[in-house]
């Protein structure tokens, strides 16, 4: 596993430990000031993401969706380590009662006995804060298991999986959400980095949030309201034909829903995503966002719903058919690897990709022999001249639409 960093504030260093502890250290001496346990260690939770400090509170999420846990994000007093609030991203067992009106609301988007498998929705990486709007944005992960039919009887949007959620940092109060992949079925997290910027779009000043999540689409949202502004593929996408221009909801291809069809489906992007945890950046000088992108697909093979069982510890509970790597024996037992082994792309990971924040047509696509590439989107009409570079040779061309 990895640790994606620490937070430093008011003479202290805050670090999330792999076993679920949040630890405050004296920045000068390294001496431990306080520590608190943020997870139930009887469950398969981890921490790999960096804490954030907002208004005197340390914000931390967790990981473990693939192992059958329920996601949430918590806030702790930066001086004492006392928990201030906790925001659940997926609902628990209704018989235990709902922690808030928000949890009661999202439970209506789930079906079956989802709580038996945990539900997923962990906040394991990206968060951002806007001090002017006083909004904390969290990126929510995949479902647990991935298989939508096993998780929720193949019904409902399953909020807040694969969503960007805005909350108040003082109280954890829900403000708005935008779901990138309703009924998430492919490990398409929305935990990837979010960029906040002020842009002029169609002559109007907009406070925007930009993200390139795993599902292969680049999104521009109004960060005050969650309104969808634009979205376009930044890698090869085969699970959807595009996004609804008003709502931003994906226009899915039915054959990509392996869980509903009950048969294998070759889908791009795969579970590694078009973009994963690697940071992306925005340049106000060029108006471009630069994204490390990956083109690749994956064969999703659904497991038999009758034989699927949640297994704690070693096994990924993704609801897919496992594949045998090779005969390995340890203590007399064969180890089986989950189908995540197949997530390696058949091609080389692509290089940084860049595109205009509006995500409209026109592009500059540098290419090299290794097939790594970068794409620049022009914030203009589809007839914007496109320049393609091959091994240092520039060839301007005009087209009515961009080439994927």
CSV table of C-alpha atoms in Angstrom, one decimal:
chain,number,residue,atom,x,y,z
A,1,UNK,CA,0.0,0.0,0.0
A,2,UNK,CA,0.9,3.7,-0.2
A,3,UNK,CA,0.6,6.8,1.9
A,4,UNK,CA,-0.4,9.8,-0.2
A,5,UNK,CA,0.9,12.5,2.1
A,6,UNK,CA,0.4,14.4,5.3
A,7,UNK,CA,-1.2,17.7,6.4
A,8,UNK,CA,0.8,20.5,8.2
A,9,UNK,CA,-1.0,23.1,10.3
A,10,UNK,CA,-0.3,25.3,13.4
A,11,UNK,CA,2.9,23.5,14.3
A,12,UNK,CA,1.6,20.0,13.9
A,13,UNK,CA,1.9,17.3,11.3
A,14,UNK,CA,-1.1,15.0,10.7
A,15,UNK,CA,-0.8,11.6,9.2
A,16,UNK,CA,-3.2,8.8,8.5
A,17,UNK,CA,-1.8,5.4,9.4
A,18,UNK,CA,-2.6,2.3,7.3
A,19,UNK,CA,-4.4,0.6,10.2
A,20,UNK,CA,-6.9,3.5,10.5
A,21,UNK,CA,-5.3,5.7,13.1
A,22,UNK,CA,-5.1,9.5,12.7
A,23,UNK,CA,-1.9,10.8,14.4
A,24,UNK,CA,-0.8,14.3,15.2
A,25,UNK,CA,2.9,15.0,15.6
A,26,UNK,CA,4.8,18.0,16.9
A,27,UNK,CA,6.3,19.5,13.8
A,28,UNK,CA,9.6,20.4,15.5
A,29,UNK,CA,10.3,17.3,17.6
A,30,UNK,CA,8.3,14.6,15.9
A,31,UNK,CA,6.7,13.7,19.3
A,32,UNK,CA,3.2,12.3,19.2
A,33,UNK,CA,0.7,14.9,20.4
A,34,UNK,CA,-2.4,12.7,20.0
A,35,UNK,CA,-3.8,9.8,18.1
A,36,UNK,CA,-7.3,8.6,17.5
A,37,UNK,CA,-8.8,5.5,15.8
A,38,UNK,CA,-11.0,6.5,12.9
A,39,UNK,CA,-12.2,3.0,11.8
A,40,UNK,CA,-13.6,-0.2,13.2
A,41,UNK,CA,-10.5,-2.4,13.0
A,42,UNK,CA,-12.6,-5.6,13.0
A,43,UNK,CA,-13.5,-4.5,9.4
A,44,UNK,CA,-11.2,-4.3,6.4
A,45,UNK,CA,-10.6,-0.5,6.5
A,46,UNK,CA,-7.4,1.2,5.7
A,47,UNK,CA,-6.1,4.7,5.3
A,48,UNK,CA,-3.9,5.6,2.3
A,49,UNK,CA,-5.0,9.2,1.6
A,50,UNK,CA,-3.7,12.4,3.0
A,51,UNK,CA,-5.6,14.3,5.7
A,52,UNK,CA,-6.8,17.9,5.1
A,53,UNK,CA,-7.1,20.6,7.6
A,54,UNK,CA,-10.1,23.0,7.2
A,55,UNK,CA,-11.1,25.6,9.8
A,56,UNK,CA,-9.3,23.9,12.6
A,57,UNK,CA,-10.6,20.4,11.8
A,58,UNK,CA,-8.6,17.5,10.4
A,59,UNK,CA,-10.6,15.8,7.6
A,60,UNK,CA,-9.9,12.1,6.9
A,61,UNK,CA,-11.5,9.4,4.8
A,62,UNK,CA,-10.6,5.7,4.4
A,63,UNK,CA,-10.3,2.8,2.0
A,64,UNK,CA,-11.5,-0.7,1.7
A,65,UNK,CA,-14.5,-0.7,-0.6
A,66,UNK,CA,-13.2,-3.7,-2.5
A,67,UNK,CA,-13.1,-5.6,0.8
A,68,UNK,CA,-16.6,-4.9,1.8
A,69,UNK,CA,-16.7,-1.8,4.1
A,70,UNK,CA,-19.1,1.2,4.3
A,71,UNK,CA,-17.6,4.5,3.3
A,72,UNK,CA,-17.5,7.7,5.3
A,73,UNK,CA,-15.4,10.8,6.0
A,74,UNK,CA,-14.7,12.2,9.5
A,75,UNK,CA,-13.6,15.5,11.0
A,76,UNK,CA,-11.5,15.8,14.2
A,77,UNK,CA,-10.5,18.8,16.3
A,78,UNK,CA,-7.0,19.6,15.2
A,79,UNK,CA,-5.9,20.4,18.8
A,80,UNK,CA,-7.4,17.6,20.7
A,81,UNK,CA,-8.3,14.8,18.2
A,82,UNK,CA,-11.9,14.8,19.3
A,83,UNK,CA,-14.3,13.8,16.5
A,84,UNK,CA,-16.5,16.7,15.4
A,85,UNK,CA,-18.7,15.0,12.8
A,86,UNK,CA,-18.9,12.0,10.5
A,87,UNK,CA,-20.5,11.9,7.0
A,88,UNK,CA,-21.6,8.6,5.6
A,89,UNK,CA,-21.4,8.2,1.9
A,90,UNK,CA,-23.6,5.1,1.6
A,91,UNK,CA,-26.5,3.9,3.9
A,92,UNK,CA,-26.2,1.2,6.4
A,93,UNK,CA,-28.8,-1.4,7.6
A,94,UNK,CA,-32.2,0.4,7.8
A,95,UNK,CA,-33.0,-1.7,10.9
A,96,UNK,CA,-30.2,0.1,12.8
A,97,UNK,CA,-31.7,3.5,11.9
A,98,UNK,CA,-30.3,6.2,9.7
A,99,UNK,CA,-27.6,8.6,11.1
A,100,UNK,CA,-29.1,11.6,9.3
A,101,UNK,CA,-31.8,12.8,6.9
A,102,UNK,CA,-29.1,12.7,4.2
A,103,UNK,CA,-28.5,9.0,4.8
A,104,UNK,CA,-32.2,8.4,4.8
A,105,UNK,CA,-32.4,10.2,1.4
A,106,UNK,CA,-29.7,8.2,-0.3
A,107,UNK,CA,-31.1,4.9,1.1
A,108,UNK,CA,-34.0,5.3,-1.3
A,109,UNK,CA,-31.5,4.8,-4.2
A,110,UNK,CA,-30.4,1.4,-2.9
A,111,UNK,CA,-32.3,-1.9,-3.1
A,112,UNK,CA,-32.0,-5.4,-1.8
A,113,UNK,CA,-29.7,-6.1,1.2
A,114,UNK,CA,-26.8,-3.9,0.2
A,115,UNK,CA,-25.5,-3.6,3.8
A,116,UNK,CA,-24.6,-7.3,3.9
A,117,UNK,CA,-21.7,-6.5,1.5
A,118,UNK,CA,-20.7,-3.1,3.0
A,119,UNK,CA,-21.7,-1.0,0.0
A,120,UNK,CA,-18.3,0.7,-0.6
A,121,UNK,CA,-18.2,4.4,-1.3
A,122,UNK,CA,-14.9,5.1,0.5
A,123,UNK,CA,-13.3,8.5,0.4
A,124,UNK,CA,-9.7,7.4,-0.1
A,125,UNK,CA,-8.1,10.3,-1.9
A,126,UNK,CA,-9.3,13.6,-3.3
A,127,UNK,CA,-10.8,16.5,-1.2
A,128,UNK,CA,-10.8,20.2,-1.9
A,129,UNK,CA,-12.0,23.3,0.0
A,130,UNK,CA,-13.4,26.6,-1.2
A,131,UNK,CA,-13.1,29.3,1.5
A,132,UNK,CA,-15.3,31.8,-0.3
A,133,UNK,CA,-18.2,29.3,-0.6
A,134,UNK,CA,-17.2,27.5,2.6
A,135,UNK,CA,-17.7,24.2,0.9
A,136,UNK,CA,-15.6,21.0,1.3
A,137,UNK,CA,-15.7,18.7,-1.7
A,138,UNK,CA,-15.1,15.0,-1.3
A,139,UNK,CA,-14.6,12.4,-4.1
A,140,UNK,CA,-16.4,9.1,-3.4
A,141,UNK,CA,-15.3,5.7,-4.6
A,142,UNK,CA,-16.7,2.6,-6.1
A,143,UNK,CA,-19.4,0.2,-5.0
A,144,UNK,CA,-18.7,-2.9,-2.9
A,145,UNK,CA,-19.0,-5.3,-4.6
A,146,UNK,CA,-18.5,-3.8,-8.0
A,147,UNK,CA,-21.2,-6.1,-9.4
A,148,UNK,CA,-24.4,-3.9,-9.4
A,149,UNK,CA,-26.8,-6.8,-9.4
A,150,UNK,CA,-25.2,-8.4,-6.4
A,151,UNK,CA,-24.9,-5.2,-4.6
A,152,UNK,CA,-28.3,-3.6,-5.2
A,153,UNK,CA,-30.4,-6.0,-7.2
A,154,UNK,CA,-29.4,-4.0,-10.3
A,155,UNK,CA,-31.7,-1.1,-9.2
A,156,UNK,CA,-31.2,2.5,-8.2
A,157,UNK,CA,-28.4,5.0,-8.6
A,158,UNK,CA,-26.7,4.0,-5.3
A,159,UNK,CA,-25.8,7.4,-3.9
A,160,UNK,CA,-23.2,8.6,-3.1
A,161,UNK,CA,-21.1,6.0,-5.0
A,162,UNK,CA,-18.9,7.6,-7.8
A,163,UNK,CA,-20.0,11.1,-6.8
A,164,UNK,CA,-18.6,14.5,-5.9
A,165,UNK,CA,-20.3,15.7,-2.8
A,166,UNK,CA,-20.2,19.2,-1.3
A,167,UNK,CA,-20.5,19.5,2.5
A,168,UNK,CA,-20.1,22.2,5.2
A,169,UNK,CA,-16.8,21.7,7.0
A,170,UNK,CA,-18.1,23.0,10.3
A,171,UNK,CA,-20.9,20.5,10.6
A,172,UNK,CA,-20.6,17.9,7.8
A,173,UNK,CA,-24.0,19.1,6.5
A,174,UNK,CA,-24.8,17.9,3.0
A,175,UNK,CA,-25.2,20.7,0.3
A,176,UNK,CA,-25.1,19.1,-3.1
A,177,UNK,CA,-23.8,16.1,-5.1
A,178,UNK,CA,-23.1,15.1,-8.7
A,179,UNK,CA,-22.9,11.5,-9.6
A,180,UNK,CA,-20.5,10.6,-12.4
A,181,UNK,CA,-21.6,6.9,-12.7
A,182,UNK,CA,-25.1,6.1,-11.5
A,183,UNK,CA,-25.4,2.4,-10.5
A,184,UNK,CA,-21.7,2.0,-10.6
A,185,UNK,CA,-20.7,-1.4,-12.0
A,186,UNK,CA,-17.1,-1.1,-13.2
A,187,UNK,CA,-15.0,0.3,-10.2
A,188,UNK,CA,-15.4,3.8,-11.6
A,189,UNK,CA,-14.4,5.9,-8.7
A,190,UNK,CA,-14.8,9.7,-8.4
A,191,UNK,CA,-11.9,9.9,-5.9
A,192,UNK,CA,-9.6,11.5,-8.5
A,193,UNK,CA,-8.2,14.9,-7.9
A,194,UNK,CA,-10.5,17.9,-8.2
A,195,UNK,CA,-9.4,21.3,-9.5
A,196,UNK,CA,-11.1,24.5,-8.4
A,197,UNK,CA,-10.9,27.5,-10.9
A,198,UNK,CA,-12.7,30.6,-11.9
A,199,UNK,CA,-13.4,30.6,-15.7
A,200,UNK,CA,-15.4,32.6,-18.2
A,201,UNK,CA,-17.7,30.3,-20.0
A,202,UNK,CA,-20.1,31.7,-22.7
A,203,UNK,CA,-19.3,35.2,-21.5
A,204,UNK,CA,-20.3,34.4,-17.9
A,205,UNK,CA,-17.9,34.2,-14.9
A,206,UNK,CA,-18.2,30.7,-13.4
A,207,UNK,CA,-16.7,29.2,-10.2
A,208,UNK,CA,-16.0,25.6,-11.5
A,209,UNK,CA,-14.8,22.3,-10.2
A,210,UNK,CA,-13.0,20.1,-12.7
A,211,UNK,CA,-12.4,16.3,-12.5
A,212,UNK,CA,-11.3,13.5,-14.8
A,213,UNK,CA,-12.6,10.4,-12.9
A,214,UNK,CA,-12.0,6.8,-13.8
A,215,UNK,CA,-15.0,6.5,-16.1
A,216,UNK,CA,-13.3,8.3,-19.0
A,217,UNK,CA,-15.2,11.6,-19.0
A,218,UNK,CA,-13.8,15.0,-18.1
A,219,UNK,CA,-16.3,17.1,-16.1
A,220,UNK,CA,-16.7,20.8,-15.5
A,221,UNK,CA,-19.3,21.6,-12.7
A,222,UNK,CA,-20.5,24.7,-11.1
A,223,UNK,CA,-18.9,24.3,-7.7
A,224,UNK,CA,-21.5,26.5,-5.9
A,225,UNK,CA,-24.5,24.4,-7.0
A,226,UNK,CA,-23.2,21.2,-8.5
A,227,UNK,CA,-24.7,22.1,-11.9
A,228,UNK,CA,-23.3,20.2,-14.8
A,229,UNK,CA,-21.6,22.5,-17.3
A,230,UNK,CA,-19.8,20.2,-19.7
A,231,UNK,CA,-18.3,16.8,-20.1
A,232,UNK,CA,-16.4,14.9,-22.8
A,233,UNK,CA,-14.3,11.7,-23.1
A,234,UNK,CA,-10.6,12.1,-22.6
A,235,UNK,CA,-9.8,8.5,-23.3
A,236,UNK,CA,-11.5,5.7,-25.3
A,237,UNK,CA,-14.9,5.1,-23.7
A,238,UNK,CA,-17.0,2.0,-24.7
A,239,UNK,CA,-19.5,1.8,-21.8
A,240,UNK,CA,-21.5,4.9,-22.7
A,241,UNK,CA,-22.3,6.8,-25.9
A,242,UNK,CA,-21.8,10.2,-24.2
A,243,UNK,CA,-23.4,12.4,-21.5
A,244,UNK,CA,-26.8,14.0,-21.4
A,245,UNK,CA,-26.1,17.7,-22.3
A,246,UNK,CA,-28.4,19.0,-19.6
A,247,UNK,CA,-27.9,16.6,-16.7
A,248,UNK,CA,-24.5,15.1,-17.4
A,249,UNK,CA,-26.0,11.6,-16.9
A,250,UNK,CA,-24.2,8.9,-18.9
A,251,UNK,CA,-26.0,7.5,-22.0
A,252,UNK,CA,-25.1,3.9,-21.3
A,253,UNK,CA,-24.6,1.1,-23.7
A,254,UNK,CA,-26.7,-1.8,-22.4
A,255,UNK,CA,-24.2,-4.4,-23.5
A,256,UNK,CA,-21.6,-2.9,-21.1
A,257,UNK,CA,-23.8,-3.9,-18.1
A,258,UNK,CA,-22.2,-7.3,-17.5
A,259,UNK,CA,-24.0,-7.6,-14.2
A,260,UNK,CA,-27.5,-7.2,-15.8
A,261,UNK,CA,-26.6,-9.4,-18.8
A,262,UNK,CA,-25.0,-12.1,-16.7
A,263,UNK,CA,-22.3,-12.5,-19.3
A,264,UNK,CA,-18.8,-11.1,-19.9
A,265,UNK,CA,-18.3,-7.7,-21.3
A,266,UNK,CA,-15.2,-6.0,-22.7
A,267,UNK,CA,-15.3,-2.4,-21.5
A,268,UNK,CA,-13.1,0.6,-21.7
A,269,UNK,CA,-11.9,2.1,-19.5
A,270,UNK,CA,-11.1,-0.8,-17.2
A,271,UNK,CA,-11.0,-0.7,-13.4
A,272,UNK,CA,-7.7,1.2,-13.4
A,273,UNK,CA,-9.7,4.0,-15.1
A,274,UNK,CA,-8.8,6.6,-17.7
A,275,UNK,CA,-7.2,8.5,-14.8
A,276,UNK,CA,-6.5,7.2,-11.4
A,277,UNK,CA,-4.8,8.8,-8.3
A,278,UNK,CA,-2.0,10.6,-10.2
A,279,UNK,CA,-2.3,14.4,-9.8
A,280,UNK,CA,-3.6,16.6,-12.6
A,281,UNK,CA,-3.1,20.3,-13.0
A,282,UNK,CA,-4.6,23.5,-14.6
A,283,UNK,CA,-2.7,26.4,-16.2
A,284,UNK,CA,-4.5,29.7,-16.2
A,285,UNK,CA,-1.9,30.9,-18.8
A,286,UNK,CA,-2.9,28.2,-21.4
A,287,UNK,CA,-6.4,27.5,-20.2
A,288,UNK,CA,-5.6,23.8,-20.3
A,289,UNK,CA,-5.9,21.0,-17.8
A,290,UNK,CA,-3.2,18.3,-17.9
A,291,UNK,CA,-4.2,14.8,-17.0
A,292,UNK,CA,-2.0,11.6,-16.9
A,293,UNK,CA,-4.3,9.3,-18.8
A,294,UNK,CA,-4.5,5.6,-19.5
A,295,UNK,CA,-6.2,3.9,-22.5
A,296,UNK,CA,-7.1,0.3,-21.8
A,297,UNK,CA,-10.0,-2.1,-21.4
A,298,UNK,CA,-11.0,-5.0,-19.2
A,299,UNK,CA,-13.1,-8.1,-19.5
A,300,UNK,CA,-15.7,-8.0,-16.7
A,301,UNK,CA,-16.9,-11.6,-16.1
A,302,UNK,CA,-19.7,-11.7,-13.5
A,303,UNK,CA,-19.6,-14.3,-10.8
A,304,UNK,CA,-22.5,-16.6,-10.0
A,305,UNK,CA,-24.8,-14.7,-7.7
A,306,UNK,CA,-25.8,-17.9,-5.9
A,307,UNK,CA,-22.2,-18.8,-5.0
A,308,UNK,CA,-20.8,-15.3,-4.3
A,309,UNK,CA,-19.8,-14.8,-0.6
A,310,UNK,CA,-18.2,-11.8,1.0
A,311,UNK,CA,-14.8,-12.9,2.3
A,312,UNK,CA,-12.9,-10.8,4.8
A,313,UNK,CA,-9.2,-10.0,4.6
A,314,UNK,CA,-7.3,-11.2,1.5
A,315,UNK,CA,-10.0,-11.4,-1.1
A,316,UNK,CA,-11.4,-8.5,-3.2
A,317,UNK,CA,-15.2,-8.7,-3.0
A,318,UNK,CA,-15.9,-7.4,-6.5
A,319,UNK,CA,-18.5,-9.9,-7.6
A,320,UNK,CA,-16.5,-11.0,-10.6
A,321,UNK,CA,-15.3,-14.4,-11.6
A,322,UNK,CA,-11.8,-15.0,-10.2
A,323,UNK,CA,-8.9,-16.0,-12.5
A,324,UNK,CA,-6.1,-18.4,-11.5
A,325,UNK,CA,-2.7,-16.9,-12.0
A,326,UNK,CA,-0.7,-20.1,-11.6
A,327,UNK,CA,-0.6,-22.9,-9.2
A,328,UNK,CA,0.8,-21.5,-5.9
A,329,UNK,CA,0.5,-23.4,-2.7
A,330,UNK,CA,0.9,-21.9,0.7
A,331,UNK,CA,0.1,-24.0,3.8
A,332,UNK,CA,-1.5,-26.5,1.5
A,333,UNK,CA,-4.0,-24.1,0.0
A,334,UNK,CA,-4.0,-22.7,-3.5
A,335,UNK,CA,-4.1,-18.9,-3.6
A,336,UNK,CA,-6.5,-17.4,-6.1
A,337,UNK,CA,-6.1,-13.9,-7.5
A,338,UNK,CA,-9.1,-11.7,-8.1
A,339,UNK,CA,-9.8,-10.6,-11.6
A,340,UNK,CA,-8.1,-7.3,-10.9
A,341,UNK,CA,-4.9,-9.0,-12.3
A,342,UNK,CA,-6.4,-8.5,-15.7
A,343,UNK,CA,-6.6,-4.7,-15.3
A,344,UNK,CA,-3.2,-4.1,-16.9
A,345,UNK,CA,-3.7,-2.3,-20.2
A,346,UNK,CA,-2.6,-4.0,-23.4
A,347,UNK,CA,-1.0,-0.8,-24.4
A,348,UNK,CA,1.4,1.6,-22.8
A,349,UNK,CA,0.0,4.1,-20.3
A,350,UNK,CA,-0.5,7.3,-22.1
A,351,UNK,CA,1.3,10.4,-21.3
A,352,UNK,CA,-0.2,13.6,-19.9
A,353,UNK,CA,-3.3,14.7,-21.6
A,354,UNK,CA,-4.5,18.2,-21.7
A,355,UNK,CA,-7.8,19.8,-22.7
A,356,UNK,CA,-9.6,23.1,-22.4
A,357,UNK,CA,-11.8,23.4,-19.4
A,358,UNK,CA,-15.0,23.5,-21.3
A,359,UNK,CA,-14.1,20.3,-22.9
A,360,UNK,CA,-15.4,21.3,-26.4
A,361,UNK,CA,-14.0,20.3,-29.8
A,362,UNK,CA,-10.7,20.9,-31.4
A,363,UNK,CA,-7.4,19.3,-30.2
A,364,UNK,CA,-3.7,19.2,-30.4
A,365,UNK,CA,-2.5,15.7,-30.1
A,366,UNK,CA,1.3,15.2,-29.8
A,367,UNK,CA,2.3,11.6,-30.6
A,368,UNK,CA,5.5,9.6,-30.1
A,369,UNK,CA,6.5,6.2,-31.3
A,370,UNK,CA,5.6,4.6,-28.0
A,371,UNK,CA,2.0,5.6,-28.5
A,372,UNK,CA,1.9,7.8,-25.4
A,373,UNK,CA,0.0,10.9,-26.2
A,374,UNK,CA,-1.5,14.2,-24.9
A,375,UNK,CA,-4.7,15.9,-26.0
A,376,UNK,CA,-5.4,19.6,-25.8
A,377,UNK,CA,-9.1,20.7,-26.1
A,378,UNK,CA,-9.8,24.1,-27.5
A,379,UNK,CA,-12.6,26.1,-25.8
A,380,UNK,CA,-14.2,27.0,-29.1
A,381,UNK,CA,-16.5,25.7,-31.8
A,382,UNK,CA,-16.1,22.2,-33.4
A,383,UNK,CA,-14.6,23.9,-36.5
A,384,UNK,CA,-11.6,25.1,-34.5
A,385,UNK,CA,-8.4,24.1,-36.4
A,386,UNK,CA,-6.8,21.1,-34.9
A,387,UNK,CA,-3.0,20.5,-35.0
A,388,UNK,CA,-1.6,17.0,-34.8
A,389,UNK,CA,2.0,16.4,-34.2
A,390,UNK,CA,3.8,13.3,-35.2
A,391,UNK,CA,7.5,13.0,-34.3
A,392,UNK,CA,7.9,16.8,-34.3
A,393,UNK,CA,6.0,17.5,-37.5
A,394,UNK,CA,2.9,19.7,-37.2
A,395,UNK,CA,0.0,19.3,-39.6
A,396,UNK,CA,-2.8,21.8,-39.1
A,397,UNK,CA,-6.2,20.5,-40.2
A,398,UNK,CA,-9.8,21.6,-40.0
A,399,UNK,CA,-12.5,19.2,-39.2
A,400,UNK,CA,-16.2,19.4,-38.1
A,401,UNK,CA,-15.6,17.1,-35.1
A,402,UNK,CA,-12.7,15.8,-33.1
A,403,UNK,CA,-11.2,12.4,-33.5
A,404,UNK,CA,-11.2,10.2,-30.4
